[in-house]
mmCIF file of C-alpha atoms in Angstrom:
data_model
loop_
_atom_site.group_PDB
_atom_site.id
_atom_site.type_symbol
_atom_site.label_atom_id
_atom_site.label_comp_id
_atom_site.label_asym_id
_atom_site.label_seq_id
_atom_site.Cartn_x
_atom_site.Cartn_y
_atom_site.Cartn_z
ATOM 1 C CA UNK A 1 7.939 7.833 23.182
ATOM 2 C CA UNK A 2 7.081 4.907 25.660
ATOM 3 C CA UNK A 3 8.658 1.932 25.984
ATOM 4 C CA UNK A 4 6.457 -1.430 25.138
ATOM 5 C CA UNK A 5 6.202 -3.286 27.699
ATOM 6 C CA UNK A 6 7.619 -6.761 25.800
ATOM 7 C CA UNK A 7 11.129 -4.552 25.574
ATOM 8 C CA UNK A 8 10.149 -3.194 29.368
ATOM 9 C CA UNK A 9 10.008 -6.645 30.495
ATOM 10 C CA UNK A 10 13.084 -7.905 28.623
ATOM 11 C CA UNK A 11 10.619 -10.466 26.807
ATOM 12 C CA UNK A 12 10.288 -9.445 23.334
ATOM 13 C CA UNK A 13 8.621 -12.072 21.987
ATOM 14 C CA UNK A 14 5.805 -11.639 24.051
ATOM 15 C CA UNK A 15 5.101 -14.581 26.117
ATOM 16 C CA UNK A 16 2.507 -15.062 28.529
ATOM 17 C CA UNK A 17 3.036 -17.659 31.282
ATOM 18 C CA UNK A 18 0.692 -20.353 29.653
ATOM 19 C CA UNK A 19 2.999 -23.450 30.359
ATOM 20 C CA UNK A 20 4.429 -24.760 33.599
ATOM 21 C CA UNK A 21 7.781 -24.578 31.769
ATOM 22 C CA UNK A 22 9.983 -22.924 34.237
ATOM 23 C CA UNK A 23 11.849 -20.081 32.257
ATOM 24 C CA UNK A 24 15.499 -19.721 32.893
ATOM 25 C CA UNK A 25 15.788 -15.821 34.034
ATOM 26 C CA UNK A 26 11.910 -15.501 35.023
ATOM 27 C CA UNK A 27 11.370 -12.694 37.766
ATOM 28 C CA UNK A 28 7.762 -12.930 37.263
ATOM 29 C CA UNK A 29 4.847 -11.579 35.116
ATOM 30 C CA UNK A 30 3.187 -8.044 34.999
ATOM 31 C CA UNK A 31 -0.636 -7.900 36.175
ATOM 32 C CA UNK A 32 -1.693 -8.449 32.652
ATOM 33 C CA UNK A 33 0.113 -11.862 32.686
ATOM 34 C CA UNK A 34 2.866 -10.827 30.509
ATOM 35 C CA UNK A 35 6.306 -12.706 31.733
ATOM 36 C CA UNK A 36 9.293 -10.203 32.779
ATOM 37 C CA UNK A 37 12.833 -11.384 32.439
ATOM 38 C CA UNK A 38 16.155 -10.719 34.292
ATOM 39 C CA UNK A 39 17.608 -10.083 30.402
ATOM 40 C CA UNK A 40 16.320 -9.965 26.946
ATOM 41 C CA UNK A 41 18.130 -12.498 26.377
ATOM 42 C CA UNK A 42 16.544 -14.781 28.563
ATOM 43 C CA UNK A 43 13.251 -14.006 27.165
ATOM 44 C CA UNK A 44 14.497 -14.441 23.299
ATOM 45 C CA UNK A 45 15.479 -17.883 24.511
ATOM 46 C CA UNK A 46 11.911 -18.322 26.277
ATOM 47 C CA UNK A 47 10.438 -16.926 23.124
ATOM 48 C CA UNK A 48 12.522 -19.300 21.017
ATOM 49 C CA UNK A 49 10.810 -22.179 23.086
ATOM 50 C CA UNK A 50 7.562 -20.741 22.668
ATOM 51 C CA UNK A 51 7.660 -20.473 18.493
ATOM 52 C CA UNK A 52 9.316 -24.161 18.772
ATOM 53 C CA UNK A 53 6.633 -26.201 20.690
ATOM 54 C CA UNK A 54 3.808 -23.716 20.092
ATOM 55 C CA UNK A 55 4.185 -23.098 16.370
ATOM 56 C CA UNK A 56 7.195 -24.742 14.348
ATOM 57 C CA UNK A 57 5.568 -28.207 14.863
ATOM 58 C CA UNK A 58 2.131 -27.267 13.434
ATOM 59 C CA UNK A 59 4.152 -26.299 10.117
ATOM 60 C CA UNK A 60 2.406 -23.073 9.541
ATOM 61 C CA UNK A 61 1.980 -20.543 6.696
ATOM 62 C CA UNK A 62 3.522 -16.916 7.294
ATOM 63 C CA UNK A 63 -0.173 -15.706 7.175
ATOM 64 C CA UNK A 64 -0.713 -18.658 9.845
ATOM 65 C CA UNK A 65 2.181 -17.520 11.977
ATOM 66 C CA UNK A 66 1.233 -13.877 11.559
ATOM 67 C CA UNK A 67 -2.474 -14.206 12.194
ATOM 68 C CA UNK A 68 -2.175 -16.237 15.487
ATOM 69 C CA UNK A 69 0.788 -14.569 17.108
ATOM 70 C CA UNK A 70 -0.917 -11.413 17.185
ATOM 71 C CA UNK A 71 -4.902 -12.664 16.570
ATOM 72 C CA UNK A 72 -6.112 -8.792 18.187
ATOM 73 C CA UNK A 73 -4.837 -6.726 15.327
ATOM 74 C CA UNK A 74 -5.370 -7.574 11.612
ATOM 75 C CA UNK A 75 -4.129 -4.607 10.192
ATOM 76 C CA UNK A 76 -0.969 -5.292 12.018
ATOM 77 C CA UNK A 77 -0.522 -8.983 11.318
ATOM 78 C CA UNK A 78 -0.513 -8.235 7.599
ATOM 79 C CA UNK A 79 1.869 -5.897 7.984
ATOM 80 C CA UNK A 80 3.719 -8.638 9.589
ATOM 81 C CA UNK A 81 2.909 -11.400 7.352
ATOM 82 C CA UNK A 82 4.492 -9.379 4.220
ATOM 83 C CA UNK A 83 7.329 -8.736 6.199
ATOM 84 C CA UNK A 84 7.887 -11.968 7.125
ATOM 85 C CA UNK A 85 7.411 -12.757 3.519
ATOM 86 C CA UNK A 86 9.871 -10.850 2.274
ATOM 87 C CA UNK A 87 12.310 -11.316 4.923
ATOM 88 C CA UNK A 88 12.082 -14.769 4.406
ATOM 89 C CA UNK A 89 11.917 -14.768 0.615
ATOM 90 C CA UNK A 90 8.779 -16.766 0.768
ATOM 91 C CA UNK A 91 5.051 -16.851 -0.362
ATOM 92 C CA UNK A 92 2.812 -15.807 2.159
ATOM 93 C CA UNK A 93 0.535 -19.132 1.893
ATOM 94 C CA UNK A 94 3.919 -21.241 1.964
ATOM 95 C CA UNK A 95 4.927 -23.406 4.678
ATOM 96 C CA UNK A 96 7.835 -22.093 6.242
ATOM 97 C CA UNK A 97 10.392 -24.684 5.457
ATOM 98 C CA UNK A 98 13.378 -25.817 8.072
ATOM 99 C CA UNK A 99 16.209 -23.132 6.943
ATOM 100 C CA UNK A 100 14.300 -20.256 7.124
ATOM 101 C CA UNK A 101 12.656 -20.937 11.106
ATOM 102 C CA UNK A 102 16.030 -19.224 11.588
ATOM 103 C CA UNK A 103 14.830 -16.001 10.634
ATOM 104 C CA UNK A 104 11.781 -15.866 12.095
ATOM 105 C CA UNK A 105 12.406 -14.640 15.833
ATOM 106 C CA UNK A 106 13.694 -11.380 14.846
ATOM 107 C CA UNK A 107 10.954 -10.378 12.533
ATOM 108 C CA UNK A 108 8.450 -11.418 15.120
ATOM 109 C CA UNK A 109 10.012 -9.901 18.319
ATOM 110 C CA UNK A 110 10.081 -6.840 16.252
ATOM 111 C CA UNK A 111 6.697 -6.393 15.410
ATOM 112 C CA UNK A 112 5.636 -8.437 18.863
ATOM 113 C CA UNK A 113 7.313 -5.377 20.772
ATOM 114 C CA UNK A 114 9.150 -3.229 18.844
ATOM 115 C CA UNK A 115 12.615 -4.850 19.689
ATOM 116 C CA UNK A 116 15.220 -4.236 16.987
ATOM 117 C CA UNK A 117 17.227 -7.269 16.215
ATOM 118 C CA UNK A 118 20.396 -7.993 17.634
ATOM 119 C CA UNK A 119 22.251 -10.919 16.131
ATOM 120 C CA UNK A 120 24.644 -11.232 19.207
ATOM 121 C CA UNK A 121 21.789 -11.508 21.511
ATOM 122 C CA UNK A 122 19.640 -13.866 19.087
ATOM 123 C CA UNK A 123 23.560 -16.256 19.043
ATOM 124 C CA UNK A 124 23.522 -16.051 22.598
ATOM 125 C CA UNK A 125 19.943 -17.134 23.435
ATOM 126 C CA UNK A 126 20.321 -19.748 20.809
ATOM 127 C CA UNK A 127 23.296 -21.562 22.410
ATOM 128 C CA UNK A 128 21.500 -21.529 25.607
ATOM 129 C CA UNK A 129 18.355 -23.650 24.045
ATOM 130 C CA UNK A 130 17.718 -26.842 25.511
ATOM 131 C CA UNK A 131 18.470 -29.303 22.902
ATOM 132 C CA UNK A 132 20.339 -29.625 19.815
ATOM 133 C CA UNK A 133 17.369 -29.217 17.334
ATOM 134 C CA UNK A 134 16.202 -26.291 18.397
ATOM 135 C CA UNK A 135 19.768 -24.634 18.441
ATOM 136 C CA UNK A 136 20.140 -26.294 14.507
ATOM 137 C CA UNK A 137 16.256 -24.882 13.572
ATOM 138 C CA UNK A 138 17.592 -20.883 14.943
ATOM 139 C CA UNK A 139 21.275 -21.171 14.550
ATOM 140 C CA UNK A 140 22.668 -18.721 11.918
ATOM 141 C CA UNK A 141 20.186 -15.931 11.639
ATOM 142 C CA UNK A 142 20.345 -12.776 8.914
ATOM 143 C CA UNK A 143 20.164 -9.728 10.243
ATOM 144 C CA UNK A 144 16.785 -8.269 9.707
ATOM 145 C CA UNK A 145 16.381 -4.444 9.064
ATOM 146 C CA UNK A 146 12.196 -3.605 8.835
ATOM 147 C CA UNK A 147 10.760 -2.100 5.540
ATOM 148 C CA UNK A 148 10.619 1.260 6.962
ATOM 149 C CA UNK A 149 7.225 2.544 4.156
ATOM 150 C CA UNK A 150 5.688 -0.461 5.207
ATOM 151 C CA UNK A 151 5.507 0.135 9.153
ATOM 152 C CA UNK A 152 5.604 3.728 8.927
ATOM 153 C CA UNK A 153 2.457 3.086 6.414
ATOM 154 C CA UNK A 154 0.424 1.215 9.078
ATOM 155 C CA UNK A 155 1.630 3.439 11.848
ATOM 156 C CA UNK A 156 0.056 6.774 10.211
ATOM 157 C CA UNK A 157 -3.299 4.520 9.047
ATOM 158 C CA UNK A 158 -3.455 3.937 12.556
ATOM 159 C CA UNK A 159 -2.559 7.218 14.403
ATOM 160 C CA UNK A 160 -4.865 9.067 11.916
ATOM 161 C CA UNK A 161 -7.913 6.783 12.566
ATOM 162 C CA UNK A 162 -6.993 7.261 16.416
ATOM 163 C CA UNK A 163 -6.612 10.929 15.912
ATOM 164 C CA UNK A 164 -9.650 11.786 13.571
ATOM 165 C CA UNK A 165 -12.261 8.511 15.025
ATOM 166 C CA UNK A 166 -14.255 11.319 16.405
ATOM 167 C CA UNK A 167 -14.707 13.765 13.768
ATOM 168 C CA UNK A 168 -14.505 10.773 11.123
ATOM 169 C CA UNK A 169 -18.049 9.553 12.793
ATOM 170 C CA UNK A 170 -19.911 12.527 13.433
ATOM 171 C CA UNK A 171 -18.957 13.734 10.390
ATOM 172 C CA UNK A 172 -20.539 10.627 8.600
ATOM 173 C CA UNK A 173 -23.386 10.719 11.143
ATOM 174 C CA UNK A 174 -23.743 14.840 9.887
ATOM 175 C CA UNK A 175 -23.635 13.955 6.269
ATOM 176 C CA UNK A 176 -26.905 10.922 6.312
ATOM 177 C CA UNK A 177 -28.500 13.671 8.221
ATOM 178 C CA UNK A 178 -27.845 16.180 5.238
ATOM 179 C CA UNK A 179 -28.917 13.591 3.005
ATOM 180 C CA UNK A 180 -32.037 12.536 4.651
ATOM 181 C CA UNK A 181 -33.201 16.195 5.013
ATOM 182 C CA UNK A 182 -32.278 16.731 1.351
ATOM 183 C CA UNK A 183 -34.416 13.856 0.014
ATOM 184 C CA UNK A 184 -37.206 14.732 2.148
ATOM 185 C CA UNK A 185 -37.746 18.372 0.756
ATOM 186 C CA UNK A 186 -37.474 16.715 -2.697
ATOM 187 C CA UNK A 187 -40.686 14.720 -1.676
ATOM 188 C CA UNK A 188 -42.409 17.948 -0.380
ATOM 189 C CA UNK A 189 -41.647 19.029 -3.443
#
C-alpha cells in the first residue's frame, strides 16, 4: 500500500502554500504545490491555522466544511460529512458551534490523507498555535476512531468502479446495440 503524500509530507491536513504565512517547520512544497513539513506536527499546527482563518470564521455547516475541503470528490466528502456528523454529534446542515471546532482536525486530516489521529500530536501542535483563541477553539480533543463500514463502503464503490469502468461501459455500449438490433427486426417484421 502507498503512502499519501499529505502523511509523506508530514502535512496531513493538506495544505497548499496559498498564503504568505510563513509555516513554522516548512521545508518546502512538492511539484504539485502541496507543502512538506520537517514533522507532522508542524503541519497539524499549519493545518490548524488553515481551518482557523480559512474556515472557522465563515461559521460553516459540516456539509459546508466537507464539500469545500475536498471540492474534487463528492462521493468522498459525504463520506466525510457523515463522519464528521457523527463524530461531532451534530446535524449535517448545523453550524458547527465553538466546543466542537475541537474535534474537527482529526476527522479531517484523516480523510484529507489518511492520517490516524494521535491525541499527543494534536496537544502538541495545539500548544504551539499562535494565540490564545485558537489554542481554546482546539484544546481538548476526543479521540476519533473512523466508522470502519462507512470508509470501507466508499473504498470498494470506488475500487470496483476503477476496476470494472471498462467492462461496465462497453458492456452498456453492447447492450443499446442488442436493443437497437432487436427493435429493428421487430419493424421488419
Amino acid at each position: 500500500m502507498s503512502i499519501s503524500r499529505g502523511l509523506r509530507n508530514n502535512n496531513p491536513l493538506i495544505i497548499n502554500q496559498s498564503s504568505p504565512d510563513p509555516w513554522e517547520g516548512l521545508e518546502g512544497n512538492d511539484p504539485d504545490g502541496l507543502l512538506i513539513f520537517n514533522t507532522d506536527i508542524d503541519g497539524l499546527r499549519a493545518g490548524m491555522i488553515n481551518l482557523y482563518k480559512g474556515y472557522y470564521w465563515r461559521g460553516p455547516t459540516i456539509r459546508q466544511l466537507s464539500e469545500r475541503y475536498l471540492p474534487d470528490d463528492p462521493v468522498y466528502n459525504q463520506v466525510m460529512s457523515a463522519e464528521l456528523s457523527r463524530h461531532l454529534e451534530l446535524d449535517e446542515d448545523v453550524s458547527i458551534p465553538d466546543e466542537k471546532w475541537k474535534d474537527v482536525p482529526c476527522v479531517v486530516a484523516y480523510f484529507a490523507s489518511g492520517w490516524e489521529c494521535d491525541l499527543d500530536k494534536i496537544n502538541q501542535a495545539v500548544e504551539r498555535l499562535p494565540s490564545d483563541n485558537m489554542k481554546d477553539l482546539f484544546r481538548n480533543a476526543k479521540e476519533y476512531k473512523p466508522f470502519a463500514p462507512a470508509v470501507k463502503a466508499v473504498n470498494d464503490k470506488k475500487s470496483f468502479f476503477e476496476k470494472y469502468k471498462t467492462f461496465l461501459i462497453y458492456g452498456g455500449i453492447g447492450l443499446l446495440l442488442l436493443l437497437l438490433l432487436v427493435a429493428l427486426r421487430k419493424k421488419k417484421k
